JSON list of C-alpha atoms in Angstrom, two decimals:
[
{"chain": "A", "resi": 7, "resn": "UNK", "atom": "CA", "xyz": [-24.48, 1.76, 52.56]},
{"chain": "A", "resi": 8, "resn": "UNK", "atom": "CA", "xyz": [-24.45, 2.32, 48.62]},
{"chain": "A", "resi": 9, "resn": "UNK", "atom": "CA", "xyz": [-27.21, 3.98, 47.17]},
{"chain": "A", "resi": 10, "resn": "UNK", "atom": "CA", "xyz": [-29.23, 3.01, 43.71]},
{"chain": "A", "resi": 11, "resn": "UNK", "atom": "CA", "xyz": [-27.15, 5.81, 42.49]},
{"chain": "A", "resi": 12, "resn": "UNK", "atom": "CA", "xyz": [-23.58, 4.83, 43.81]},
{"chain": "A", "resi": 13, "resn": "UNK", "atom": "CA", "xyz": [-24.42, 1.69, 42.34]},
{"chain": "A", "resi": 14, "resn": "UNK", "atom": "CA", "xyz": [-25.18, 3.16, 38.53]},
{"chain": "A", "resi": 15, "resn": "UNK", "atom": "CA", "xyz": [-22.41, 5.40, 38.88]},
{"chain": "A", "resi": 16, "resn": "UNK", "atom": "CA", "xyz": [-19.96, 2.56, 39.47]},
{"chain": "A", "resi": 17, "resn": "UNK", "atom": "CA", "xyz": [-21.38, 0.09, 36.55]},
{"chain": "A", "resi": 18, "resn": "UNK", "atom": "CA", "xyz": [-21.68, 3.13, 34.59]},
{"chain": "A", "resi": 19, "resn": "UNK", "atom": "CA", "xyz": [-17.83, 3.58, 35.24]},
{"chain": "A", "resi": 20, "resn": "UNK", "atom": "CA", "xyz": [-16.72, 0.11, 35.15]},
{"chain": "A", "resi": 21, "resn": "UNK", "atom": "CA", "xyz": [-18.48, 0.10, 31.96]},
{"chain": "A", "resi": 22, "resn": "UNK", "atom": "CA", "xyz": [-17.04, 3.06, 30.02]},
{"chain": "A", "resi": 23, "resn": "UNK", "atom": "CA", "xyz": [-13.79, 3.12, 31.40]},
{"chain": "A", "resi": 24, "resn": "UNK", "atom": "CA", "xyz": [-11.80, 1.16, 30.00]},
{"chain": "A", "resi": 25, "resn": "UNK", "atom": "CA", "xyz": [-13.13, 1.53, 26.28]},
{"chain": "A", "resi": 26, "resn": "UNK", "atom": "CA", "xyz": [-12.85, 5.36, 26.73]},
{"chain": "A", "resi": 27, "resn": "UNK", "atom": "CA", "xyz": [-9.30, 4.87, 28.01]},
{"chain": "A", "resi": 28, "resn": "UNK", "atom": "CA", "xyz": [-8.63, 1.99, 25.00]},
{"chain": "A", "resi": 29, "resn": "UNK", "atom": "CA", "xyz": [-9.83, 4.08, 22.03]},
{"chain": "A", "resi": 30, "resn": "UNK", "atom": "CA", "xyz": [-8.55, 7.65, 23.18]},
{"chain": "A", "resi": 31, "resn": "UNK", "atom": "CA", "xyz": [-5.09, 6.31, 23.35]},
{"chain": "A", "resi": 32, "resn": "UNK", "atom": "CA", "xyz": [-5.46, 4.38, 20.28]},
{"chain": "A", "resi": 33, "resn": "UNK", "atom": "CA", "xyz": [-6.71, 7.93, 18.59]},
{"chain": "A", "resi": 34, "resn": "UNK", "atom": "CA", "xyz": [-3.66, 9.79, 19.62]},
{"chain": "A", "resi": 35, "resn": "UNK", "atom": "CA", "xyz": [-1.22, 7.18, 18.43]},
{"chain": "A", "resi": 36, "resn": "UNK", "atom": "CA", "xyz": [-3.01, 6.80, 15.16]},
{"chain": "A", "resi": 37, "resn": "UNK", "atom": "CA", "xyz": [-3.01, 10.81, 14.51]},
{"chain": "A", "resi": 38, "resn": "UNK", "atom": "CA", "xyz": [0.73, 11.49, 16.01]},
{"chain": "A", "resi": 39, "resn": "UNK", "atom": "CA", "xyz": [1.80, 8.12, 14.03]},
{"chain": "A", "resi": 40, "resn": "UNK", "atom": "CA", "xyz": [-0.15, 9.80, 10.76]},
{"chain": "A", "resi": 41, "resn": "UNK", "atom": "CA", "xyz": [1.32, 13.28, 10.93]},
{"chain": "A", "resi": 42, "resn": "UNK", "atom": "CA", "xyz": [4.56, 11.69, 11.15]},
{"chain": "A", "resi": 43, "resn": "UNK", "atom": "CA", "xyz": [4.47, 8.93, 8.14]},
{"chain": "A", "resi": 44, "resn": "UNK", "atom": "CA", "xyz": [2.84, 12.25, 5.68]},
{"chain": "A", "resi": 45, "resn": "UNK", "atom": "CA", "xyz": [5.62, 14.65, 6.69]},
{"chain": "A", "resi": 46, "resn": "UNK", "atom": "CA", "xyz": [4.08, 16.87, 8.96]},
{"chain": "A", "resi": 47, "resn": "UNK", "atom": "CA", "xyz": [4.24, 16.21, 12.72]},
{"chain": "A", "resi": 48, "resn": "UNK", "atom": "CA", "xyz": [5.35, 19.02, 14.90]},
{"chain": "A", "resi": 49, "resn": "UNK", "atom": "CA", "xyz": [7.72, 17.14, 17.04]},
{"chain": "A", "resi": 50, "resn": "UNK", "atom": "CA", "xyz": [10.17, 16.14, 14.29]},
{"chain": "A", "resi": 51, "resn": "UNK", "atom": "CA", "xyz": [12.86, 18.27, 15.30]},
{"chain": "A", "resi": 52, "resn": "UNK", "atom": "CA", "xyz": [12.42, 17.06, 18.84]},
{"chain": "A", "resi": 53, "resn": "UNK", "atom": "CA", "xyz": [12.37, 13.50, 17.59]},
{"chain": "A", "resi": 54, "resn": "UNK", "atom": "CA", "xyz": [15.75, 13.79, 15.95]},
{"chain": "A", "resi": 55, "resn": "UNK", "atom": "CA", "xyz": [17.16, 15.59, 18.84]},
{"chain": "A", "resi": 56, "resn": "UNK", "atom": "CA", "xyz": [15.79, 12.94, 21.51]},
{"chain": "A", "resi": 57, "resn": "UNK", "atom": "CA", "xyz": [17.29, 10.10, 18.82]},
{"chain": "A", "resi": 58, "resn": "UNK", "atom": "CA", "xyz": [20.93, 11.41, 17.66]},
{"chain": "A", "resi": 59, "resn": "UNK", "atom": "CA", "xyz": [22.30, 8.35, 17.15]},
{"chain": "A", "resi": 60, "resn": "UNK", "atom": "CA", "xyz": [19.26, 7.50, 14.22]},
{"chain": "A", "resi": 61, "resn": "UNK", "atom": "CA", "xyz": [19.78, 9.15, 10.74]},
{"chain": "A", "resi": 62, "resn": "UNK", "atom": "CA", "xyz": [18.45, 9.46, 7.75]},
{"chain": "A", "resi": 63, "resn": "UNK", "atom": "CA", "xyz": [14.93, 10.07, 6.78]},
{"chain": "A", "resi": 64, "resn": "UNK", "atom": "CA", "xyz": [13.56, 7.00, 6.98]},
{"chain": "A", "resi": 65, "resn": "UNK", "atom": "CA", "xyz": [13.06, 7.91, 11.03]},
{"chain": "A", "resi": 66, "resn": "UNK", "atom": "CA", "xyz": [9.90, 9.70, 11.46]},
{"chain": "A", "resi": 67, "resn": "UNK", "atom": "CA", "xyz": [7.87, 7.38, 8.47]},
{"chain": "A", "resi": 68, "resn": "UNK", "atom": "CA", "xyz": [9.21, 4.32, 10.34]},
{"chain": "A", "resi": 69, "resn": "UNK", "atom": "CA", "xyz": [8.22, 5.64, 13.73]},
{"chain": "A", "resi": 70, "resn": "UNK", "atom": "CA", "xyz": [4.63, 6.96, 12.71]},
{"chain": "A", "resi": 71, "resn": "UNK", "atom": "CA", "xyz": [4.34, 3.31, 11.37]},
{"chain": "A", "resi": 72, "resn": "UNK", "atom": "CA", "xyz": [4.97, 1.47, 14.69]},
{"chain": "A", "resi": 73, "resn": "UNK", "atom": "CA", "xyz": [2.89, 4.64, 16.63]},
{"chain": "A", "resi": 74, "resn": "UNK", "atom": "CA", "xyz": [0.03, 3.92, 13.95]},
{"chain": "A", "resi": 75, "resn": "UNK", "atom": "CA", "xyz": [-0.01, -0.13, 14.29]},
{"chain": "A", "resi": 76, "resn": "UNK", "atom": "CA", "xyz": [0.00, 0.57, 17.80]},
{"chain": "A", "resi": 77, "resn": "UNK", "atom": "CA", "xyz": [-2.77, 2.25, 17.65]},
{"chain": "A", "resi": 78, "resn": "UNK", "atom": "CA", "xyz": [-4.63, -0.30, 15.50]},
{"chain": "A", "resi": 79, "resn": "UNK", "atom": "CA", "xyz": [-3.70, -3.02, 18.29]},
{"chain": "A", "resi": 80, "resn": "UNK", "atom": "CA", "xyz": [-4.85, -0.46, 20.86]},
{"chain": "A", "resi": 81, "resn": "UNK", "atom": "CA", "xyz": [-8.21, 0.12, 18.81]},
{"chain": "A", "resi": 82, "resn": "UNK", "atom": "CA", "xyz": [-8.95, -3.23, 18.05]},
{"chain": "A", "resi": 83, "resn": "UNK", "atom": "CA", "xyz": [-7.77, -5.35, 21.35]},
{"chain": "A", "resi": 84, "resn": "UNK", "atom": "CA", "xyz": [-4.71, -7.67, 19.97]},
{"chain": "A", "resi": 85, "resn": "UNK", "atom": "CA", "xyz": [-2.94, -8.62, 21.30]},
{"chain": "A", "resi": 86, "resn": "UNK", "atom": "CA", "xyz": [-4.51, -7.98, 24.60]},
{"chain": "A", "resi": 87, "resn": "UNK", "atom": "CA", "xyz": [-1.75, -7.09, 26.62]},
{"chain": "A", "resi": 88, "resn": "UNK", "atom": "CA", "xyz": [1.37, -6.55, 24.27]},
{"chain": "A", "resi": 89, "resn": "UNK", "atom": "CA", "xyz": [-0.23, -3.27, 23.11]},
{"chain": "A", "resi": 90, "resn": "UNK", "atom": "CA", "xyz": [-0.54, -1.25, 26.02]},
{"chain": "A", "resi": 91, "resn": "UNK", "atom": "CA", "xyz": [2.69, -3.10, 27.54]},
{"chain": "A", "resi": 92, "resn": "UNK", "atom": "CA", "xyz": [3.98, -1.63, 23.87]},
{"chain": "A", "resi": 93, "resn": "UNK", "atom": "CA", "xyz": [2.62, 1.75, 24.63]},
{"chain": "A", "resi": 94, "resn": "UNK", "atom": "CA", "xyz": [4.08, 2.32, 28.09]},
{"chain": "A", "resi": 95, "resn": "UNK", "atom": "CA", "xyz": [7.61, 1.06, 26.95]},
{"chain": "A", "resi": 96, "resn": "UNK", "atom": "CA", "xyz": [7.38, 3.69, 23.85]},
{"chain": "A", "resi": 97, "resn": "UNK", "atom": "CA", "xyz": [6.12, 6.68, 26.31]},
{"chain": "A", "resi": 98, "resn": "UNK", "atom": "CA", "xyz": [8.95, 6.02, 28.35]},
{"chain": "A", "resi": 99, "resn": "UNK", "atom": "CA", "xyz": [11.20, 6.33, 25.72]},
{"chain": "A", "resi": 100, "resn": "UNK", "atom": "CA", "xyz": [9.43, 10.25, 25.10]},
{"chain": "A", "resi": 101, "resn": "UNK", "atom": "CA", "xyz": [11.21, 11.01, 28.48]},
{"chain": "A", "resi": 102, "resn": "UNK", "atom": "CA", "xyz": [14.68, 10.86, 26.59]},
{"chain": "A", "resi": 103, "resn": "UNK", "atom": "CA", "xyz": [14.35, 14.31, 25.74]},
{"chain": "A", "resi": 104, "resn": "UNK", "atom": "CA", "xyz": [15.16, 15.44, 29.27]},
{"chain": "A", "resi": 105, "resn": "UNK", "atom": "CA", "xyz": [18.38, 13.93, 29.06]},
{"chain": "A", "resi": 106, "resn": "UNK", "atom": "CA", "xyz": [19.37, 13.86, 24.99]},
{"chain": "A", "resi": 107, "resn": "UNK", "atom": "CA", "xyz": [18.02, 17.35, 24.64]},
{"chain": "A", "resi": 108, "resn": "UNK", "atom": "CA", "xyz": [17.10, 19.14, 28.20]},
{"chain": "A", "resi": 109, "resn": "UNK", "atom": "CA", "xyz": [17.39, 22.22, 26.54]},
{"chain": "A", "resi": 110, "resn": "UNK", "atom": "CA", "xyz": [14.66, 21.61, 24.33]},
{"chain": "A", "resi": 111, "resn": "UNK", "atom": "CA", "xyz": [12.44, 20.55, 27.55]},
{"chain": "A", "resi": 112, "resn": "UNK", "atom": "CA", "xyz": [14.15, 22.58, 30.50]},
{"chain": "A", "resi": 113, "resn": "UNK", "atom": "CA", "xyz": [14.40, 26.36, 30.89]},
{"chain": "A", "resi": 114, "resn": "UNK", "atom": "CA", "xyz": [17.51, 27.58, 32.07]},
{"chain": "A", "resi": 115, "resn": "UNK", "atom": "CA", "xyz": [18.60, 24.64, 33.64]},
{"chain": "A", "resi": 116, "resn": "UNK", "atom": "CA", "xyz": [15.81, 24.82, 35.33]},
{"chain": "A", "resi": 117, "resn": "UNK", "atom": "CA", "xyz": [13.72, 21.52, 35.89]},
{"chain": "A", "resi": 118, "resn": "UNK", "atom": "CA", "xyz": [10.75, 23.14, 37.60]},
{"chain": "A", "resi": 119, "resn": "UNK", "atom": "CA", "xyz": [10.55, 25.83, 34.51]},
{"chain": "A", "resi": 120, "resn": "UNK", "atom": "CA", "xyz": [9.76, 23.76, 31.70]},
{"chain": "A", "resi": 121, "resn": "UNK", "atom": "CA", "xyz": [9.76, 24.66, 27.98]},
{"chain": "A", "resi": 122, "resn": "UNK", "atom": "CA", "xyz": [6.47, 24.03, 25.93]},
{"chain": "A", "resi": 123, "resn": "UNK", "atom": "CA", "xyz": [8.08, 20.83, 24.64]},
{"chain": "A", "resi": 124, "resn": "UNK", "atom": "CA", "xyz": [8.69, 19.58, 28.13]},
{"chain": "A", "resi": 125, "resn": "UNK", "atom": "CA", "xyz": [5.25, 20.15, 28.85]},
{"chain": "A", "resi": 126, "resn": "UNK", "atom": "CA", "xyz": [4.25, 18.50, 26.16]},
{"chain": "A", "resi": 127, "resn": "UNK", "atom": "CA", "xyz": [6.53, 15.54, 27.25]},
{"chain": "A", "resi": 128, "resn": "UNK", "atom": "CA", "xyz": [5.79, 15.72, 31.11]},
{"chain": "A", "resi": 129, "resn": "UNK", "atom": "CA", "xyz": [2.02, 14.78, 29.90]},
{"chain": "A", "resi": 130, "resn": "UNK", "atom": "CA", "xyz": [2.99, 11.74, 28.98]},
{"chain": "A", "resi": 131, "resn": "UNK", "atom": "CA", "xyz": [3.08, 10.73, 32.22]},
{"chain": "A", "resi": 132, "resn": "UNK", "atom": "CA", "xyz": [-0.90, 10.43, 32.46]},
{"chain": "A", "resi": 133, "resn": "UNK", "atom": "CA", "xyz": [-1.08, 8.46, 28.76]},
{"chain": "A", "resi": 134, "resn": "UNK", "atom": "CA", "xyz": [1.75, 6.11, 30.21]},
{"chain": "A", "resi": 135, "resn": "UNK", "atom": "CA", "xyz": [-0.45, 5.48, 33.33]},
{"chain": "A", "resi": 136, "resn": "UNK", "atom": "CA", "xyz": [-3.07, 4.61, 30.90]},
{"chain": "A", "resi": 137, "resn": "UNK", "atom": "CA", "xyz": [-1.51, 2.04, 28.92]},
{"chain": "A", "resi": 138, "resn": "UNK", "atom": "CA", "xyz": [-0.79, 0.92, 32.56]},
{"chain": "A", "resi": 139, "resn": "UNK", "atom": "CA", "xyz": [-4.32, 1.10, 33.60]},
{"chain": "A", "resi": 140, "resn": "UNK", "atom": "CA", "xyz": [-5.56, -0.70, 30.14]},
{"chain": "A", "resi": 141, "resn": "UNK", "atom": "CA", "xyz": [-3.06, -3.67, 30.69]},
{"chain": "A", "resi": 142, "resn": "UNK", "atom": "CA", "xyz": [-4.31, -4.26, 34.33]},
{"chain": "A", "resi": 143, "resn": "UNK", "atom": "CA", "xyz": [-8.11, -3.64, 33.59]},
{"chain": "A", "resi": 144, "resn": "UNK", "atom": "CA", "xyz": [-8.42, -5.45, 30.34]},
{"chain": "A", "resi": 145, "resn": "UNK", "atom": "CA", "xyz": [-8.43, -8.99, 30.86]},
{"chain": "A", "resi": 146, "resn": "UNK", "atom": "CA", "xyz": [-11.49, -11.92, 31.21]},
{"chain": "A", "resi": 147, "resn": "UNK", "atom": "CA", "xyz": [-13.42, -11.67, 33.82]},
{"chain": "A", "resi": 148, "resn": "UNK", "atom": "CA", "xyz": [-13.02, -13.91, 36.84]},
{"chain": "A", "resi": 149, "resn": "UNK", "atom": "CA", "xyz": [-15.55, -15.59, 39.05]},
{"chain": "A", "resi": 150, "resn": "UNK", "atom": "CA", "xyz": [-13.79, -13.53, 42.20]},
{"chain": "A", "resi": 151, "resn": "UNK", "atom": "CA", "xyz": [-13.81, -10.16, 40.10]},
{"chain": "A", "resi": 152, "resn": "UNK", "atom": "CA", "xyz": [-17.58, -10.52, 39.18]},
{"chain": "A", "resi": 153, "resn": "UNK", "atom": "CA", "xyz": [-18.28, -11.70, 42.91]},
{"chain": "A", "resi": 154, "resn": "UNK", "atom": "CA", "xyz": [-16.12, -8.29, 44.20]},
{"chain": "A", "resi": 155, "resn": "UNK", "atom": "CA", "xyz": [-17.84, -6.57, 41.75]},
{"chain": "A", "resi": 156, "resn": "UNK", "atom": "CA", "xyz": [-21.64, -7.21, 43.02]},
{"chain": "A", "resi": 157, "resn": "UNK", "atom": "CA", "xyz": [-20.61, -6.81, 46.74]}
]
């Protein structure tokens, strides 16, 4: 039997959820995307390394652009469920670094001792699973889902 406060809890999740998991993601792309159109993002070595068959230094401005209008369509809702579709498909593309570069993510050939970077790209693993969670939450309500909802 669900209590008053199971009850809150779960609206009170239902509620914030999905916005919370919308505009954090959005945040990140925006502020990775930024750093990387100005000049100054930390991961443009491991970028160019990940991408070898991409020159010239149009790469990381044209990159931050898409990261930053994903955002946008993130942070605003459109379209609906391109974005985080969008979003999951770039994320997976982060994971290129274990094979284009494992040296930058791997230590010693090691996969279970990973570098800082391959930390840093392992984590995308939970920001993927958002995008994933954002497409499959974020659509209209249906009579069933409202009726699940109450039970």
């Amino acid at each position: 039997m669900k209590t008053v406060l199971d009850r809150v809890e779960a609206d009170w999740a239902r509620r914030l959820a999905l916005p919370g998991l919308r505009i954090s993601l959005a945040l990140v792309y925006l502020w990775f995307g930024l750093l990387k159109v100005i000049g100054q993002s930390p991961v443009a070595d491991l970028v160019r390394a990940t991408m070898p068959w991409v020159h010239g230094p149009w790469l990381l401005p044209a990159l931050g652009s898409v990261e930053i209008a994903l955002g946008l369509a993130l942070l605003f809702g459109a379209p609906r469920r391109l974005a985080p579709a969008a979003v999951a498909a770039h994320l997976a593309g982060t994971f290129l670094v274990f094979f284009q570069a494992p040296a930058m993510a791997i230590h010693d050939g090691n996969p279970l001792l990973l570098t800082a970077t391959g930390e840093f790209v392992l984590k995308n693993l939970v920001l993927v699973c958002a995008a994933i969670a954002i497409l499959g939450l974020d659509r209209k309500s249906t009579v069933e889902d409202r009726v699940v909802a109450a039970g």
